[in-house]
Amino acid sequence: MYDLASRDIKYVTGVGPQRAAMLNKELGISTVHDLLYYFPYKYVDRSRFYTINEIDASMPYIQLKGEILGFEAVGEGRGRRLIAHFSDGTGVIDLVWFQGIKYLLNRYKVHQEYMVFGKPTVFNGRVNIAHPDIDAITEEVPSGLGLQPFYNTTEKMKRSMLNSHALEKVMASALKLLQEPLPETLSPQILQEHHLMPLTEAIGNIHFPQNVELLKRAHYRLKFEELFYVQLNILRYASDRMHKYRGFVFGKVGDTFNTFYASYLPFELTEAQKRVIREIRKDLGSGHQMNRLLQGDVGSGKTLVALMCMLIAIDNGYQSCMMAPTEILANQHYETLKSFLRDMDVRVELLTGSIKGKRRERILQGLQNGEIHILVGTHAVIEDTVEFHKLGLAIIDEQHRFGVAQRARLWQKNVSPPHVLVMTATPIPRTLAMTLYGDLDVSVIDELPPGRKPVATIHQYENRRAPLYDFIRKQVDSGRQAYIVFPLIQESEKIDLQNLEDGFERIKTAFPDYAICKVHGKMKAAEKDEQMQLFVTGKAQILVATTVIEVGVNVPNASVMIIENAERFGLSQLHQLRGRVGRGADQSYCVLVTGFKLSEDTRKRIEIMVRTNDGFEIAEADLKLRGPGDLEGTQQSGIAFDLKIADLAHDGQLLQYVREVAQEVIKKDPQGALPENSVLWKQLKTLRKSNVNWSAIS
Ligand code: ADP
Ligand code: MG
């Protein structure tokens, strides 16, 4: 059979070599298949003109016909907008623009007939249309067109007349080429059981739906398929791994663990820590290689859990390594572990890029002959020159900055892959965890060590400094310490540093009788250390800093965190910063200081911070506000397959559902041998082949 789907697009009517080159360069489309999978981002109901008196906010994109009665510019600054009062004789509706006011006023005239396309929404309690498209009525528009698709195009494409409308025509001729149905990519069983539209029909309807109902069904089918293969991929991978690799068996808990637990553990473990250690112990003894994700909010005590697991490794004659994404963090872990283990006969070493020469050689030797029990470090730990005597357990802290490929490299470090424990303080929303780490088992520390009180969080406008300073004074006078944090980003580094210096002077003036220290990333390491030390030892009461304190600092006596220009921080960053306080027994406070004009998103971020201390809730909200592509590190760590239509922020339920469908398939057919599933395995193979992220691990 001649495979239409892989045919070059230049043969599609209306394309030709030039447009083909442009589509390829601008959108990465080179085959008919690519083209058909380039989905519209919205639809306009062209089946008829709606009248203003029947509009409500639940409608999709619609078209209206009428005239502009008059313009009105209202609001100030970011809230400034242009309103056009638009009427068709049945009523009046507001068209609203937040940008391009001057241009619009020049372009459109009152009392002239226009067609308006847009999505009705509710704004300030009234139905209106924001940023509509407006066209002059040049010809009579044919009705009965169904829903008209709109495609994203680039500036370059528009300049060569390859706009959404042109693409629409190309799409129509591509669909006409499909005399035979596309090869189905889901099994008949799954299609039937879940009432899914066949592929060819879904592709046809996603581009040119006759009505909203068909569009919904097409949408559902394509989303289902996309998420299903993401899950099938991960689960099949996990199941293969289980059959292929035998894990080292850590059969016993011995003297090292027991001595530490009985004699040197400085505090009682929380119930959550105990539970998680039990879960891990079970994995380690099971004969299967462990791949576990340990989630726990900032300050929940993950390091100690990691340490106790490494002690189990020692008891069974294995070495461990612990990797952190930065030297600062690696250093800190090293210091922490050493101090926990100071009275025990366990050798811990640190290996980072800056450890060179004789010292490095000594460490490499100690690893090879097995004298070193625990190696802490950065990426340096997985370099080829680092050879272990018997590596049995690898712990990765802050996984989201560690690529999948690096995880795979770890596996080469012994005859079998070591057990892997991935720890993350940035709580990953469930849906993301399922797609990114769906092959990992998950343990959660959902409890903070005792005595920690939730941090009270307050929003304060920047012109209300006097009461803010009074508040700081009260806290400091009762013996507490305070952080004051300023944003610093590279693009505006100079201004930001100035801002920090100004703030520092202002604070010095406001608190003449306190010692105030200052830390920022541009300082020399020695100076930074010295300033930091002042705060840690309690010699300084106030620390003025940039986000360098985001990770690592632990000063239980600090009870106040002031975040200046809080509107410039992301949610997870705000949460991490807040995690610096609330570590002692006293009630702690976090004050988010902002200007008056706040965007809708910023307002939401602040609201969430004020409402909750729960890192998971915050991460979910972050995902909804920003979308998954934007979450730190997720692009690199790689969802195995591109998502063209599903949206992790909103399709969590469907994801859970298809995960169960995929689990069922794997359970019945772990080797991929059943004929009724042959479609599925073939499609999975195709997807894996065309995917870059995947090749890193297989
Ligand atoms: P994170 O999960 O953010 O890595 P850490 O492991 O750094 O948290 O622990 C935060 C602080 O809590 C550390 O000072 C640690 O020693 C302390 N800690 C850990 N477990 C307990 C516990 N069970 N009881 C009291 N303090 C604990
Ligand atoms: Mg930590």
PDB file of N, CA and C and ligand atoms in Angstrom, residues 265-271 273 296-305 332-333 336 340 397-398 423-425 445 448-450 452 552 554 556 580 583, ligand 1:
ATOM      1  N   LEU A 265      21.503   9.140  66.351  1.00  0.00           N
ATOM      2  CA  LEU A 265      20.413   9.900  65.746  1.00  0.00           C
ATOM      3  C   LEU A 265      19.974  10.983  66.723  1.00  0.00           C
ATOM      4  N   PRO A 266      20.120  12.250  66.350  1.00  0.00           N
ATOM      5  CA  PRO A 266      19.914  13.329  67.332  1.00  0.00           C
ATOM      6  C   PRO A 266      18.449  13.582  67.684  1.00  0.00           C
ATOM      7  N   PHE A 267      17.524  13.083  66.930  1.00  0.00           N
ATOM      8  CA  PHE A 267      16.109  13.297  67.275  1.00  0.00           C
ATOM      9  C   PHE A 267      15.267  12.110  66.844  1.00  0.00           C
ATOM     10  N   GLU A 268      14.070  12.069  67.300  1.00  0.00           N
ATOM     11  CA  GLU A 268      13.131  11.023  66.903  1.00  0.00           C
ATOM     12  C   GLU A 268      12.734  11.238  65.448  1.00  0.00           C
ATOM     13  N   LEU A 269      12.701  10.161  64.656  1.00  0.00           N
ATOM     14  CA  LEU A 269      12.230  10.315  63.275  1.00  0.00           C
ATOM     15  C   LEU A 269      10.734  10.621  63.275  1.00  0.00           C
ATOM     16  N   THR A 270      10.276  11.358  62.281  1.00  0.00           N
ATOM     17  CA  THR A 270       8.828  11.560  62.176  1.00  0.00           C
ATOM     18  C   THR A 270       8.206  10.262  61.659  1.00  0.00           C
ATOM     19  N   GLU A 271       6.901  10.121  61.861  1.00  0.00           N
ATOM     20  CA  GLU A 271       6.223   8.917  61.376  1.00  0.00           C
ATOM     21  C   GLU A 271       6.398   8.777  59.872  1.00  0.00           C
ATOM     22  N   GLN A 273       8.882   9.855  58.038  1.00  0.00           N
ATOM     23  CA  GLN A 273      10.251   9.395  57.735  1.00  0.00           C
ATOM     24  C   GLN A 273      10.369   7.890  57.962  1.00  0.00           C
ATOM     25  N   GLY A 296       9.165  15.415  49.232  1.00  0.00           N
ATOM     26  CA  GLY A 296       8.949  15.953  50.569  1.00  0.00           C
ATOM     27  C   GLY A 296       9.198  17.434  50.534  1.00  0.00           C
ATOM     28  N   ASP A 297       8.319  18.151  51.174  1.00  0.00           N
ATOM     29  CA  ASP A 297       8.410  19.607  51.144  1.00  0.00           C
ATOM     30  C   ASP A 297       9.734  20.065  51.764  1.00  0.00           C
ATOM     31  N   VAL A 298      10.065  21.319  51.500  1.00  0.00           N
ATOM     32  CA  VAL A 298      11.268  21.902  52.077  1.00  0.00           C
ATOM     33  C   VAL A 298      11.288  21.675  53.584  1.00  0.00           C
ATOM     34  N   GLY A 299      12.397  21.161  54.092  1.00  0.00           N
ATOM     35  CA  GLY A 299      12.529  21.005  55.537  1.00  0.00           C
ATOM     36  C   GLY A 299      11.890  19.764  56.115  1.00  0.00           C
ATOM     37  N   SER A 300      11.445  18.847  55.261  1.00  0.00           N
ATOM     38  CA  SER A 300      10.754  17.660  55.767  1.00  0.00           C
ATOM     39  C   SER A 300      11.728  16.570  56.222  1.00  0.00           C
ATOM     40  N   GLY A 301      13.024  16.785  55.968  1.00  0.00           N
ATOM     41  CA  GLY A 301      14.012  15.836  56.477  1.00  0.00           C
ATOM     42  C   GLY A 301      14.348  14.696  55.537  1.00  0.00           C
ATOM     43  N   LYS A 302      14.533  15.043  54.260  1.00  0.00           N
ATOM     44  CA  LYS A 302      14.876  14.021  53.277  1.00  0.00           C
ATOM     45  C   LYS A 302      16.323  13.536  53.434  1.00  0.00           C
ATOM     46  N   THR A 303      17.201  14.476  53.814  1.00  0.00           N
ATOM     47  CA  THR A 303      18.619  14.132  53.895  1.00  0.00           C
ATOM     48  C   THR A 303      18.854  12.977  54.866  1.00  0.00           C
ATOM     49  N   LEU A 304      18.152  13.038  55.968  1.00  0.00           N
ATOM     50  CA  LEU A 304      18.315  12.004  56.979  1.00  0.00           C
ATOM     51  C   LEU A 304      17.828  10.648  56.455  1.00  0.00           C
ATOM     52  N   VAL A 305      16.741  10.664  55.722  1.00  0.00           N
ATOM     53  CA  VAL A 305      16.240   9.428  55.120  1.00  0.00           C
ATOM     54  C   VAL A 305      17.296   8.867  54.175  1.00  0.00           C
ATOM     55  N   GLN A 332      27.041  21.274  51.140  1.00  0.00           N
ATOM     56  CA  GLN A 332      26.187  21.283  52.306  1.00  0.00           C
ATOM     57  C   GLN A 332      25.816  19.864  52.737  1.00  0.00           C
ATOM     58  N   HIS A 333      25.490  19.022  51.755  1.00  0.00           N
ATOM     59  CA  HIS A 333      25.181  17.628  52.072  1.00  0.00           C
ATOM     60  C   HIS A 333      26.378  16.952  52.715  1.00  0.00           C
ATOM     61  N   THR A 336      26.706  18.076  56.250  1.00  0.00           N
ATOM     62  CA  THR A 336      25.631  17.499  57.059  1.00  0.00           C
ATOM     63  C   THR A 336      25.909  16.031  57.369  1.00  0.00           C
ATOM     64  N   PHE A 340      26.604  14.234  61.020  1.00  0.00           N
ATOM     65  CA  PHE A 340      25.780  13.130  61.541  1.00  0.00           C
ATOM     66  C   PHE A 340      26.651  11.923  61.899  1.00  0.00           C
ATOM     67  N   ASP A 397      19.578  14.234  44.456  1.00  0.00           N
ATOM     68  CA  ASP A 397      18.799  15.283  45.114  1.00  0.00           C
ATOM     69  C   ASP A 397      18.393  16.311  44.071  1.00  0.00           C
ATOM     70  N   GLU A 398      17.165  16.818  44.181  1.00  0.00           N
ATOM     71  CA  GLU A 398      16.681  17.842  43.256  1.00  0.00           C
ATOM     72  C   GLU A 398      16.739  17.347  41.815  1.00  0.00           C
ATOM     73  N   MET A 423      15.354  12.344  44.986  1.00  0.00           N
ATOM     74  CA  MET A 423      14.671  13.171  45.990  1.00  0.00           C
ATOM     75  C   MET A 423      14.335  14.532  45.405  1.00  0.00           C
ATOM     76  N   THR A 424      13.153  15.006  45.671  1.00  0.00           N
ATOM     77  CA  THR A 424      12.837  16.349  45.209  1.00  0.00           C
ATOM     78  C   THR A 424      12.095  17.157  46.252  1.00  0.00           C
ATOM     79  N   ALA A 425      12.522  18.399  46.390  1.00  0.00           N
ATOM     80  CA  ALA A 425      11.884  19.301  47.348  1.00  0.00           C
ATOM     81  C   ALA A 425      10.835  20.131  46.629  1.00  0.00           C
ATOM     82  N   ILE A 445       7.043  12.203  51.988  1.00  0.00           N
ATOM     83  CA  ILE A 445       7.125  12.642  53.391  1.00  0.00           C
ATOM     84  C   ILE A 445       6.129  13.783  53.538  1.00  0.00           C
ATOM     85  N   LEU A 448       6.047  17.443  58.635  1.00  0.00           N
ATOM     86  CA  LEU A 448       7.262  18.160  59.001  1.00  0.00           C
ATOM     87  C   LEU A 448       7.684  17.731  60.404  1.00  0.00           C
ATOM     88  N   PRO A 449       8.995  17.845  60.714  1.00  0.00           N
ATOM     89  CA  PRO A 449       9.424  17.537  62.083  1.00  0.00           C
ATOM     90  C   PRO A 449       8.604  18.339  63.087  1.00  0.00           C
ATOM     91  N   PRO A 450       8.430  17.799  64.276  1.00  0.00           N
ATOM     92  CA  PRO A 450       7.534  18.424  65.240  1.00  0.00           C
ATOM     93  C   PRO A 450       7.970  19.837  65.630  1.00  0.00           C
ATOM     94  N   ARG A 452       7.191  22.577  64.188  1.00  0.00           N
ATOM     95  CA  ARG A 452       7.153  23.582  63.123  1.00  0.00           C
ATOM     96  C   ARG A 452       5.732  24.095  62.979  1.00  0.00           C
ATOM     97  N   GLY A 552      19.379  25.991  50.987  1.00  0.00           N
ATOM     98  CA  GLY A 552      20.459  25.640  51.897  1.00  0.00           C
ATOM     99  C   GLY A 552      20.498  26.279  53.256  1.00  0.00           C
ATOM    100  N   ASN A 554      20.070  27.395  56.874  1.00  0.00           N
ATOM    101  CA  ASN A 554      19.243  26.864  57.940  1.00  0.00           C
ATOM    102  C   ASN A 554      19.509  27.638  59.224  1.00  0.00           C
ATOM    103  N   PRO A 556      17.346  28.427  62.381  1.00  0.00           N
ATOM    104  CA  PRO A 556      16.052  28.244  63.054  1.00  0.00           C
ATOM    105  C   PRO A 556      15.567  29.480  63.802  1.00  0.00           C
ATOM    106  N   ARG A 580      12.623  29.093  54.287  1.00  0.00           N
ATOM    107  CA  ARG A 580      13.785  29.446  55.123  1.00  0.00           C
ATOM    108  C   ARG A 580      13.365  29.801  56.531  1.00  0.00           C
ATOM    109  N   ARG A 583      11.457  27.267  60.852  1.00  0.00           N
ATOM    110  CA  ARG A 583      12.272  26.091  61.162  1.00  0.00           C
ATOM    111  C   ARG A 583      12.500  25.944  62.657  1.00  0.00           C
TER     112      ARG A 583
HETATM  113  P1  ADP B   1      14.866  18.716  53.204  1.00  0.00           P
HETATM  114  O1  ADP B   1      13.796  17.696  53.109  1.00  0.00           O
HETATM  115  O2  ADP B   1      14.416  20.070  52.782  1.00  0.00           O
HETATM  116  O3  ADP B   1      16.133  18.284  52.523  1.00  0.00           O
HETATM  117  P2  ADP B   1      16.493  18.549  55.524  1.00  0.00           P
HETATM  118  O4  ADP B   1      16.856  17.131  55.354  1.00  0.00           O
HETATM  119  O5  ADP B   1      17.505  19.576  55.177  1.00  0.00           O
HETATM  120  O6  ADP B   1      15.154  18.861  54.754  1.00  0.00           O
HETATM  121  O7  ADP B   1      15.989  18.754  57.027  1.00  0.00           O
HETATM  122  C1  ADP B   1      15.642  20.024  57.510  1.00  0.00           C
HETATM  123  C2  ADP B   1      16.059  20.159  58.958  1.00  0.00           C
HETATM  124  O8  ADP B   1      15.257  19.343  59.791  1.00  0.00           O
HETATM  125  C3  ADP B   1      17.496  19.736  59.207  1.00  0.00           C
HETATM  126  O9  ADP B   1      18.081  20.656  60.118  1.00  0.00           O
HETATM  127  C4  ADP B   1      17.349  18.373  59.830  1.00  0.00           C
HETATM  128  O10 ADP B   1      18.436  18.041  60.657  1.00  0.00           O
HETATM  129  C5  ADP B   1      16.065  18.509  60.608  1.00  0.00           C
HETATM  130  N1  ADP B   1      15.341  17.257  60.819  1.00  0.00           N
HETATM  131  C6  ADP B   1      15.226  16.216  59.964  1.00  0.00           C
HETATM  132  N2  ADP B   1      14.463  15.229  60.487  1.00  0.00           N
HETATM  133  C7  ADP B   1      14.072  15.665  61.695  1.00  0.00           C
HETATM  134  C8  ADP B   1      13.263  15.102  62.737  1.00  0.00           C
HETATM  135  N3  ADP B   1      12.705  13.902  62.615  1.00  0.00           N
HETATM  136  N4  ADP B   1      13.092  15.825  63.860  1.00  0.00           N
HETATM  137  C9  ADP B   1      13.648  17.043  63.981  1.00  0.00           C
HETATM  138  N5  ADP B   1      14.412  17.630  63.056  1.00  0.00           N
HETATM  139  C10 ADP B   1      14.631  16.957  61.919  1.00  0.00           C
END
